[in-house]
Tab-separated table of C-alpha atoms in Angstrom:
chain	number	residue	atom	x	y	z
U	1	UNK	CA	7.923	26.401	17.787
U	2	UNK	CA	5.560	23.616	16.961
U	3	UNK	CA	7.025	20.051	16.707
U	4	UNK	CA	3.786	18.562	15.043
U	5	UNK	CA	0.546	19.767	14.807
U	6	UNK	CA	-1.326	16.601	15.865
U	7	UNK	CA	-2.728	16.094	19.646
U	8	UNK	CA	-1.118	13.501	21.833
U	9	UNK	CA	-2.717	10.136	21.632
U	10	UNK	CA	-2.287	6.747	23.653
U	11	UNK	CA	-0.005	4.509	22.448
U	12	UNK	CA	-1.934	0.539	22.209
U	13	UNK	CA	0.778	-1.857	21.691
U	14	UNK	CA	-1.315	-4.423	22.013
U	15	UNK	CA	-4.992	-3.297	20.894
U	16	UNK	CA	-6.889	-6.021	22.151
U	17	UNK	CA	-9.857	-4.057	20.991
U	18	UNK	CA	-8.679	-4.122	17.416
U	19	UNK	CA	-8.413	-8.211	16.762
U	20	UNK	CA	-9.280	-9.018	13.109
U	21	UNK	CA	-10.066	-12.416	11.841
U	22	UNK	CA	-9.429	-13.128	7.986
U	23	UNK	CA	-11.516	-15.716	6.976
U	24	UNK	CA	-12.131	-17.486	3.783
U	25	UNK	CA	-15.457	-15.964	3.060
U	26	UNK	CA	-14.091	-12.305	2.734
U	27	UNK	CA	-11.701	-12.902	0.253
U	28	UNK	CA	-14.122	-11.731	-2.274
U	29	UNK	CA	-15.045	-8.876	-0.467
U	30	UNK	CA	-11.010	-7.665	-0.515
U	31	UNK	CA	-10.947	-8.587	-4.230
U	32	UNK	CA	-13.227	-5.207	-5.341
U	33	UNK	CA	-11.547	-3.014	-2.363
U	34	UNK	CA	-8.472	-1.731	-2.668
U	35	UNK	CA	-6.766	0.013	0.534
U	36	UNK	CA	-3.365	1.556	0.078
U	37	UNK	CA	-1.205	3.474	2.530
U	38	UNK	CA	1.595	6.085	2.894
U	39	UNK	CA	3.201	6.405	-0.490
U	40	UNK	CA	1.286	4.811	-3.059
U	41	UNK	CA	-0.589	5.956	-6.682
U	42	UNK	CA	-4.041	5.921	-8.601
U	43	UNK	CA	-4.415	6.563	-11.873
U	44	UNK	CA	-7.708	5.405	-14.285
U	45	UNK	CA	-7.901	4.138	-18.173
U	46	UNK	CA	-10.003	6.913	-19.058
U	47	UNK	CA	-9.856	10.593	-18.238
U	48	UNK	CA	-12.208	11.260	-15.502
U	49	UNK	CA	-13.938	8.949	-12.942
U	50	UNK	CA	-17.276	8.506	-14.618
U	51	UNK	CA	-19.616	5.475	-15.209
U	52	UNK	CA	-18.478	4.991	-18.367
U	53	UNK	CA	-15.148	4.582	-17.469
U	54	UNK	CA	-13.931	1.035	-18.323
U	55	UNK	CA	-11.656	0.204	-15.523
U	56	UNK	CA	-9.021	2.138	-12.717
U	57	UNK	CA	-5.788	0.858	-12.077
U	58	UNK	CA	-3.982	1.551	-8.554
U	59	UNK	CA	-0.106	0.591	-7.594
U	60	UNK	CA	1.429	0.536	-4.260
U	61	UNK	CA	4.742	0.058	-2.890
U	62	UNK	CA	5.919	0.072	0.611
U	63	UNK	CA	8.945	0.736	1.652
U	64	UNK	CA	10.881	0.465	4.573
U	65	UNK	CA	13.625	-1.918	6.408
U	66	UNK	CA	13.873	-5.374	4.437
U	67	UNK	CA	10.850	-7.611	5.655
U	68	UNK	CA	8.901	-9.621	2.948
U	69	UNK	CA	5.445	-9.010	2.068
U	70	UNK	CA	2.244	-11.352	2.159
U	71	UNK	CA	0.495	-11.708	-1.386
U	72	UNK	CA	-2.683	-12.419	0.681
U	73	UNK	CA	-3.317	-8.648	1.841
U	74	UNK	CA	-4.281	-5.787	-0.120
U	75	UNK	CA	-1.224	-3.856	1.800
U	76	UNK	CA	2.101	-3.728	2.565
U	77	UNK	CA	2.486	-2.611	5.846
U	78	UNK	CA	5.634	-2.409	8.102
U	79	UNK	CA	5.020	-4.532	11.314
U	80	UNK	CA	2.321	-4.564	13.978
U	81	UNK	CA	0.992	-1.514	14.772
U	82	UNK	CA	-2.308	-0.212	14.769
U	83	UNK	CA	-1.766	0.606	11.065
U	84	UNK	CA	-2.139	-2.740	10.107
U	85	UNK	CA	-4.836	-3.244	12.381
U	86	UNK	CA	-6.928	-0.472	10.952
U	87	UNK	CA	-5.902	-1.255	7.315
U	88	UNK	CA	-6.985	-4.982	7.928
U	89	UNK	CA	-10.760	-4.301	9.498
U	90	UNK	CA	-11.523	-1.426	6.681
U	91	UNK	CA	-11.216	-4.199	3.983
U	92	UNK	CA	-12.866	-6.549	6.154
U	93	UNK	CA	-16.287	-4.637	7.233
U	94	UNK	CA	-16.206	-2.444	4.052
U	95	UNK	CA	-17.510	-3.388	1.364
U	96	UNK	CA	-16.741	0.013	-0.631
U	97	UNK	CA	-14.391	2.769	-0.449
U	98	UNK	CA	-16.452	4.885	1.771
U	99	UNK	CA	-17.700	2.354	3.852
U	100	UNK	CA	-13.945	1.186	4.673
U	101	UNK	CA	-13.401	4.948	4.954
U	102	UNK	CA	-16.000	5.034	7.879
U	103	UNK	CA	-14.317	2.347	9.517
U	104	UNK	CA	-10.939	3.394	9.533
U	105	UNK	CA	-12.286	6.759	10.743
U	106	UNK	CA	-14.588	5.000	13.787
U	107	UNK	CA	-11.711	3.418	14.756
U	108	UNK	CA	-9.312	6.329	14.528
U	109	UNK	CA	-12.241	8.342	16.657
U	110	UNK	CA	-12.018	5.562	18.943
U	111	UNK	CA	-8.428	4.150	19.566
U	112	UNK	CA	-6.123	6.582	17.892
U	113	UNK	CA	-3.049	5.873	16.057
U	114	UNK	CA	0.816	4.665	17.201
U	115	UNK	CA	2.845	1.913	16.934
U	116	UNK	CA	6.108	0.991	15.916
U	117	UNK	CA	6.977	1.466	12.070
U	118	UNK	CA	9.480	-1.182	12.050
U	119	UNK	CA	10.853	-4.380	14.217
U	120	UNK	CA	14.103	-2.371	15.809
U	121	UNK	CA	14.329	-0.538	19.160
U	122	UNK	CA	14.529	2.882	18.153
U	123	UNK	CA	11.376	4.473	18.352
U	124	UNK	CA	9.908	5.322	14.285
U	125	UNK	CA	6.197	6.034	13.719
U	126	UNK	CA	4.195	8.591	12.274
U	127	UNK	CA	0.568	9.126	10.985
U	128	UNK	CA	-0.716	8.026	7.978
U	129	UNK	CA	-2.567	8.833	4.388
U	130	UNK	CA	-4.820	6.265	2.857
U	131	UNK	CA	-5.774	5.736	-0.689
U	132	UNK	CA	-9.276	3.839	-1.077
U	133	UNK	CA	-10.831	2.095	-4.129
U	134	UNK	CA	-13.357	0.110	-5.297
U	135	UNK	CA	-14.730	0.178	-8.424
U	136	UNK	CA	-16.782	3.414	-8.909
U	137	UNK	CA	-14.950	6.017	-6.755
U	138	UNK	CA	-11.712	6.824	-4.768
U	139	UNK	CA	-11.220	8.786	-1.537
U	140	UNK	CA	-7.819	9.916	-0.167
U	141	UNK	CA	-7.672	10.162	3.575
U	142	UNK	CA	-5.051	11.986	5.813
U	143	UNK	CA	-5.048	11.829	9.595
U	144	UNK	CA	-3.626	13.321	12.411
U	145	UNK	CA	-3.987	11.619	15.880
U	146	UNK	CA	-8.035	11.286	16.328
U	147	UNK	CA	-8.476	13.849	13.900
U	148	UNK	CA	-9.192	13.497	9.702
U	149	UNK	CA	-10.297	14.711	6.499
U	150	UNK	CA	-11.041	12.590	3.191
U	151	UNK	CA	-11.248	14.095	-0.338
U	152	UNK	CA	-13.381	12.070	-3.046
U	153	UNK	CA	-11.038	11.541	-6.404
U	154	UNK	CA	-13.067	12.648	-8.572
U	155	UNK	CA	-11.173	12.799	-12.139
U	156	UNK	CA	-7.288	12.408	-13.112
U	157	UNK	CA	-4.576	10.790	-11.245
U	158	UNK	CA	-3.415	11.518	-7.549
U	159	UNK	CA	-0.422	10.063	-5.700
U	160	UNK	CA	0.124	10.403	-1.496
U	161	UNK	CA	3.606	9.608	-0.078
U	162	UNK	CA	4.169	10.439	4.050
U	163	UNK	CA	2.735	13.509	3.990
U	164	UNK	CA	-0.517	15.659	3.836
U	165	UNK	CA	-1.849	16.597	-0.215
U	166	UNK	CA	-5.388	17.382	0.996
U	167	UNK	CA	-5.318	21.049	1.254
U	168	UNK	CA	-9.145	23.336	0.680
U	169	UNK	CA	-10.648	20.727	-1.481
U	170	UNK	CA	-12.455	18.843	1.368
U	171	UNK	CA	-15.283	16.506	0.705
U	172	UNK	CA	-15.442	14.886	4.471
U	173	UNK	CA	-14.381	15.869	7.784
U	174	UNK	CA	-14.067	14.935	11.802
U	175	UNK	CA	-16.600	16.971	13.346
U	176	UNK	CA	-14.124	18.561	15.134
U	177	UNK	CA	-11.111	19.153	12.839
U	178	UNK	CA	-11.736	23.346	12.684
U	179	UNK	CA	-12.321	23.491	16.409
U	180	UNK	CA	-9.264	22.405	17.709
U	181	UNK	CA	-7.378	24.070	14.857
U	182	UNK	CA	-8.602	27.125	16.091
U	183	UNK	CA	-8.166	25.923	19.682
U	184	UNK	CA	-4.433	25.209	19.293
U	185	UNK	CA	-3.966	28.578	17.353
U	186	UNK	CA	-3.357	26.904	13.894
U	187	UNK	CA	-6.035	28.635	12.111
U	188	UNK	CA	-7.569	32.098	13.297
U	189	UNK	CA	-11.170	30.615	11.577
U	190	UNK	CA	-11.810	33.886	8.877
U	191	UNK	CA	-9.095	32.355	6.192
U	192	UNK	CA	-9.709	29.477	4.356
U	193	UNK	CA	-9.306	26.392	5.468
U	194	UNK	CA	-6.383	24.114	3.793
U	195	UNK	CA	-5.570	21.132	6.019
U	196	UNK	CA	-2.428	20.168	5.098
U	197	UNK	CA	-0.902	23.725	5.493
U	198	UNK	CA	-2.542	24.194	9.014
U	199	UNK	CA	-1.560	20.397	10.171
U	200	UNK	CA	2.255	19.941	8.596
U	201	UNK	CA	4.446	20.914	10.409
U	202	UNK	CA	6.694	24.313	10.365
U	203	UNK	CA	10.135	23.057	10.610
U	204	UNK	CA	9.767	19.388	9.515
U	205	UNK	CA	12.202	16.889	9.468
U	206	UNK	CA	14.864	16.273	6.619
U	207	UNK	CA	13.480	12.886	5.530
U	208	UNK	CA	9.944	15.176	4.496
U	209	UNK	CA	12.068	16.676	1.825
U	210	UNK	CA	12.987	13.085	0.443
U	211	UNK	CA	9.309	12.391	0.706
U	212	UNK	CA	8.082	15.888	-0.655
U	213	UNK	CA	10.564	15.226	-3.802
U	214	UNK	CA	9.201	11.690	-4.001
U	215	UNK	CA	5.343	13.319	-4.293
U	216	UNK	CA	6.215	15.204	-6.861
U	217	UNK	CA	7.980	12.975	-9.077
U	218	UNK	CA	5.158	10.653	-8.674
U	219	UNK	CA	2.651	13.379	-9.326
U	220	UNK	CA	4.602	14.121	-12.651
U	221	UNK	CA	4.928	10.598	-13.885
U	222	UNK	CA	1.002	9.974	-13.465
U	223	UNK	CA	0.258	13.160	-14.854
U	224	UNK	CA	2.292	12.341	-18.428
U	225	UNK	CA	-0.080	9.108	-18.684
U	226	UNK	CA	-3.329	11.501	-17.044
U	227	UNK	CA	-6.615	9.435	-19.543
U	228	UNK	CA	-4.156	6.781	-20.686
U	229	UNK	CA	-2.723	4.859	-17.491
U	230	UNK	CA	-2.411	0.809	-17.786
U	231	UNK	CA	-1.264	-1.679	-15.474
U	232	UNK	CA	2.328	-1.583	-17.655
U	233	UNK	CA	2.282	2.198	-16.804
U	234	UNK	CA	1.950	1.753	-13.367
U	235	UNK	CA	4.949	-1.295	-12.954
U	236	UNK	CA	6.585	1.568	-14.881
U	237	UNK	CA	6.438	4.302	-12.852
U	238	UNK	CA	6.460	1.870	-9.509
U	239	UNK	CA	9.914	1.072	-10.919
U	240	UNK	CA	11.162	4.362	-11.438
U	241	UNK	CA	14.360	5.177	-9.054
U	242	UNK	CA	14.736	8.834	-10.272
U	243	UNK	CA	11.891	10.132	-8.754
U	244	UNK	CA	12.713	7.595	-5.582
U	245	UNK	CA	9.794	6.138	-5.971
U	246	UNK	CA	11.766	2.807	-5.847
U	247	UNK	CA	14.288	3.148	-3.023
U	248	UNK	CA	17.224	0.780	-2.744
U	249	UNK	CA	19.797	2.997	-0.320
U	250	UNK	CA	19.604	4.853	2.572
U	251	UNK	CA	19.164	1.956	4.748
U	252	UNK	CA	15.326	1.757	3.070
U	253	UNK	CA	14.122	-0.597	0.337
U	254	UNK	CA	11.155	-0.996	-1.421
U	255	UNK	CA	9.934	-4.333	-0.251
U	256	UNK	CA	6.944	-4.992	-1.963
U	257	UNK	CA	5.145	-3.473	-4.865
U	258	UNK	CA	1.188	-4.168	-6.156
U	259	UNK	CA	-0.435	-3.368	-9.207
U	260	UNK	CA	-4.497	-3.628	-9.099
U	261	UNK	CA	-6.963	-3.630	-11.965
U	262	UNK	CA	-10.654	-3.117	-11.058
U	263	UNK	CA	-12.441	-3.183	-13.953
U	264	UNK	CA	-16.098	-1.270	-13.770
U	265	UNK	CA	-17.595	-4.031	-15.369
U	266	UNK	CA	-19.082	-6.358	-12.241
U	267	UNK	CA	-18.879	-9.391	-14.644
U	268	UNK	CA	-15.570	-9.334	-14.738
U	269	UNK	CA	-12.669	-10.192	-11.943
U	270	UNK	CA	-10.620	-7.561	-9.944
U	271	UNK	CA	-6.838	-8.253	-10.895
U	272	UNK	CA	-3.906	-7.520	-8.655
U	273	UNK	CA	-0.474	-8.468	-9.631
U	274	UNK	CA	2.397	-8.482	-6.584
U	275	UNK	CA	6.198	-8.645	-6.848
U	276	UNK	CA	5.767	-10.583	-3.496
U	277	UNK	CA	9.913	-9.653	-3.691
U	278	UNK	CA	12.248	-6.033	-2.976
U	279	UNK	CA	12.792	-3.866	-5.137
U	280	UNK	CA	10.839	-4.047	-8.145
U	281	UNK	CA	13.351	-2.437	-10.789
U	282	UNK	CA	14.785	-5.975	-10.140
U	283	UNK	CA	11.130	-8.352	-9.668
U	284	UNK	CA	8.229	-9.103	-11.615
U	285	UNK	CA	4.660	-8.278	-11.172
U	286	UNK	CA	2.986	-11.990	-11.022
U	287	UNK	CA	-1.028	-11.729	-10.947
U	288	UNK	CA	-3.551	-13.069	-8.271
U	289	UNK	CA	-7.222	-13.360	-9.240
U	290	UNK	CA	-10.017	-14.100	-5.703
U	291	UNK	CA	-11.605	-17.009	-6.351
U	292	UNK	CA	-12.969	-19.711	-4.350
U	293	UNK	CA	-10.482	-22.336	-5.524
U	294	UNK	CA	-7.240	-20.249	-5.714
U	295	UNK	CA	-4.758	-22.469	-4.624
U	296	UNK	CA	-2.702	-21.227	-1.552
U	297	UNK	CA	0.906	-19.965	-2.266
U	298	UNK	CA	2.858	-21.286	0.654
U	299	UNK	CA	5.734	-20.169	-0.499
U	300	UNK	CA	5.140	-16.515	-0.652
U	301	UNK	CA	3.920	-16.602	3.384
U	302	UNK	CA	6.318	-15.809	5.893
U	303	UNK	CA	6.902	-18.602	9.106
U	304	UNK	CA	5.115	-17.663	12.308
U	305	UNK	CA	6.891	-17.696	15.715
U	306	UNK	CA	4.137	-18.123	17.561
U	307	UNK	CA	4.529	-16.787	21.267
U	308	UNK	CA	8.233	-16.924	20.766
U	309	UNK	CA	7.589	-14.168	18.109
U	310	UNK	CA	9.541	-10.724	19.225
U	311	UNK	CA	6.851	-8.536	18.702
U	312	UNK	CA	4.902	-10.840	21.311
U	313	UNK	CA	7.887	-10.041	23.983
U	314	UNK	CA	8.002	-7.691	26.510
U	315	UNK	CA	9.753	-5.781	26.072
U	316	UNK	CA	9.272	-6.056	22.628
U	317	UNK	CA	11.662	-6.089	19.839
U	318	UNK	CA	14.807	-7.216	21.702
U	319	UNK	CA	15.714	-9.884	19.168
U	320	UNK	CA	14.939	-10.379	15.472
U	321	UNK	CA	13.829	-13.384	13.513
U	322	UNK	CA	13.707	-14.430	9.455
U	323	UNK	CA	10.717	-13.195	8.298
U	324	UNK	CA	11.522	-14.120	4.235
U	325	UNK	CA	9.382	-16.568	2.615
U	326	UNK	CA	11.201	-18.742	0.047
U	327	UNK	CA	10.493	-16.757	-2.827
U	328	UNK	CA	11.662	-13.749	-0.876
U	329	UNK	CA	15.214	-15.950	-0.190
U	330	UNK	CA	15.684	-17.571	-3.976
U	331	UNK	CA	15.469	-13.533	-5.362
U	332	UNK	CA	18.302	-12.040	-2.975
U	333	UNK	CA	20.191	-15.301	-3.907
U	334	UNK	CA	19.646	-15.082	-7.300
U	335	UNK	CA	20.461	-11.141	-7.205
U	336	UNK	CA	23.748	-11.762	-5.307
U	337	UNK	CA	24.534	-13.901	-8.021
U	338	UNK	CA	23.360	-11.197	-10.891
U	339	UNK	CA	25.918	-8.869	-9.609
U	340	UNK	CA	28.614	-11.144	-9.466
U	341	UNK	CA	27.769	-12.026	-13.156
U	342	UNK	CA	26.155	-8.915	-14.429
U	343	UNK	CA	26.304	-10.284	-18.642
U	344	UNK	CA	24.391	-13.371	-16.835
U	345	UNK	CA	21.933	-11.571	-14.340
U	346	UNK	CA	20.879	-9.281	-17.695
U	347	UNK	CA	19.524	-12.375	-19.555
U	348	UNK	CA	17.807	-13.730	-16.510
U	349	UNK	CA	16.505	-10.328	-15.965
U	350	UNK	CA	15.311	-10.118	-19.550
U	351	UNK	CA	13.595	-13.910	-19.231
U	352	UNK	CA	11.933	-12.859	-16.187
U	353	UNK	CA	10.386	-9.784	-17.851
U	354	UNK	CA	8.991	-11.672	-20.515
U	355	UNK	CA	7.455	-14.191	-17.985
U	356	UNK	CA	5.576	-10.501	-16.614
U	357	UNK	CA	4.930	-9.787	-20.478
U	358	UNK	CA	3.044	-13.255	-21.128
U	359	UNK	CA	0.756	-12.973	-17.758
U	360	UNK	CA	0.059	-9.171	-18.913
U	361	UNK	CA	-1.168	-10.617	-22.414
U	362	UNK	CA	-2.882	-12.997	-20.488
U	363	UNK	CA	-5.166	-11.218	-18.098
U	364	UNK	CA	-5.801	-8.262	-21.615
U	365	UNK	CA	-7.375	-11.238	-23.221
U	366	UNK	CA	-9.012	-12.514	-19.821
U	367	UNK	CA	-10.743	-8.626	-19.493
U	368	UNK	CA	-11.160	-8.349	-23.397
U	369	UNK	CA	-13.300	-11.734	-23.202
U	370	UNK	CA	-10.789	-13.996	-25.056
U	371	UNK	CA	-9.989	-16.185	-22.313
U	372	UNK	CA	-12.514	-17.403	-18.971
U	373	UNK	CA	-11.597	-16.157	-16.157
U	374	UNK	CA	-11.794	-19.515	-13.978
U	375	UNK	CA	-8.892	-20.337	-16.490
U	376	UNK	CA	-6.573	-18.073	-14.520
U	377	UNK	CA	-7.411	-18.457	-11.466
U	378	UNK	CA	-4.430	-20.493	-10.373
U	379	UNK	CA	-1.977	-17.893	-12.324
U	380	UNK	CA	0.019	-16.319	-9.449
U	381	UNK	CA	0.553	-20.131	-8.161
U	382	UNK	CA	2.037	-20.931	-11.321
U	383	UNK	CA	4.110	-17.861	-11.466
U	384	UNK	CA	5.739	-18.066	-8.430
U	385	UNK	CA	6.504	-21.659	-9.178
U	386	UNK	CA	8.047	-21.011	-12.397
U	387	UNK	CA	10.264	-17.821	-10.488
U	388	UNK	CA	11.320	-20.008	-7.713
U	389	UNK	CA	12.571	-22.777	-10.125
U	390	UNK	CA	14.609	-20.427	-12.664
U	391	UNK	CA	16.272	-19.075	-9.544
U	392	UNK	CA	17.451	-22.367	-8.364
């Protein structure tokens, strides 16, 4: 019996070799990448990924224990594992999909993969699935331990969510990947070779059915929209509970959700609109523009601890802290008081919703020409403003 199929690799709970710095000047740079993990979707405005294409649109959401999420990264990501670390240094020394793709893979070749997969004691972590997008192409990439394979997106939609979808189709490879398949007595090297049925496991664990359900209903969702997928289609589907997609039980939420427009055109601006807030059946998509003058939203960045920080313990996690920002706190106020009053919560819902509406119309006429862009470059500032103050 095989528990999982990957080889043992070093845990790095600290990975000095993997420090990042996030500076200013590659803010552009992350504004025509787009790096998703673990369960996310990618869908494009026309029917195949061609030149012509006028524009893809991507949406993530990330769930997990309640933490809030940073509108400042191009992921949501659990806590500080080497995840995060990898996610952070493909959109900061790539400057495409496959170039981040190289990265990630370098480093994977290099440090291997662990971590915890939330701030609590009991040991959680598993390997992980990328989505990666720029403006001309898309790659998905699964891993296990050291080991990989990437498969360019080439036309349609395609969804990943905690588990492997990359079966014969294979456009890139570790160097080693067959070997130690065949080495480990996974694959007897005459049949073909289909990753994800010689790397998953045999008898996985019940939450892969959750997550195997969850794949498919997000496969089906994208696949009614296949040549006609908008940013309102993606909130949409981002939002849908059925499929569990959006999760709000089993001890798991969905605590941050992104939408991202990147428009072929080079003239015009990459557009990514975050719910910054759990749960987005109950938030609103608010959009963030790179620019040089964007004014920072304090108030959707969670407080540092500094060396007091648990994480920076040993041993770590042994206490928790509050991680919310303040638009993270006025939302679970203002949804404890939506319940209470449901008649009242359904007009503030419906208000809220047609705040998202207006800053929808808004960025259509940016991309359409109608408005400059450098008009709306301050837009998720404003939103979050306006949120906070309705709550209170």
């Amino acid at each position: 019996m095989r528990c999982r199929r990957w080889p043992t690799t070093p845990q790095h709970p600290t990975l000095q070799a993997l420090r990042w710095s996030a500076h200013t000047s590659r803010s552009l740079r992350w504004s025509r990448l787009m790096l998703l993990s673990s369960a996310n979707l990618l869908g494009c405005g026309a029917q195949k990924w061609e030149p012509m294409t006028r524009e893809s649109v991507s949406g993530t959401r990330r769930s997990g224990p309640e933490s809030p999420s940073s509108p400042e990264r191009l992921c949501w990501v659990w806590t500080w594992s080497a995840l995060l670390l990898i996610i952070r240094l493909g959109l900061e020394r790539g400057d495409s999909a496959w170039a981040a793709l190289t990265v990630i893979t370098a480093l994977l070749e290099q440090h291997g993969q662990g971590g915890q997969c939330k701030e609590d004691p009991v040991p959680f972590s598993y390997h992980n699935t990328f989505l990666l997008v720029d403006r001309n192409e898309a790659w998905v990439l699964e891993t296990a331990g050291k080991l990989w394979v990437a498969q360019k997106v080439t036309e349609g939609v395609k969804n990943i969510s905690n588990q492997l979808t990359v079966g014969a189709e294979i456009s890139a490879e570790h160097p080693e990947l067959r070997s130690v398949a065949q080495a480990q007595g996974w694959w007897d090297g005459e049949r073909e070779f289909n990753f994800s049925q010689v790397f998953s496991p045999e008898n996985p664990p019940a939450r892969m059915e959750l997550a195997k359900q969850r794949y498919k209903g997000g496969t089906e969702l994208l696949q009614q929209h296949d040549g006609s997928v908008t940013a309102e289609v993606m909130m949409s589907i981002l939002r849908d509970k059925p499929s569990g997609i959006c999760m709000d039980s089993g001890g798991f939420c969905t605590t941050g959700s992104m939408v991202s427009v990147l428009p072929r055109d080079t003239s015009l601006p990459c557009i990514h609109f975050f719910t910054a807030t759990p749960d987005p059946s109950r938030s609103i998509f608010k959009p963030f523009i790179f620019s040089d003058c964007s004014t920072r939203v304090l108030r959707v960045v969670s407080p540092q601890f500094g060396p007091d920080d648990p994480v920076r313990k040993q041993p770590r996690f042994q206490s928790q802290v509050d991680r919310r920002h303040d638009l993270y706190k006025a939302h679970q106020v203002a949804l404890n008081a939506m319940e209470t009053n449901p008649d009242e919560g359904s007009v503030v819902h419906e208000i809220l919703r047609d705040l998202e509406s207006q800053c929808l119309s808004e960025i259509s006429a940016m991309l359409s020409g109608e408005i400059p862009g450098d008009e709306l470059g301050d837009l998720f500032f404003d939103c979050v403003d306006t949120e906070i103050k309705f709550y209170h």
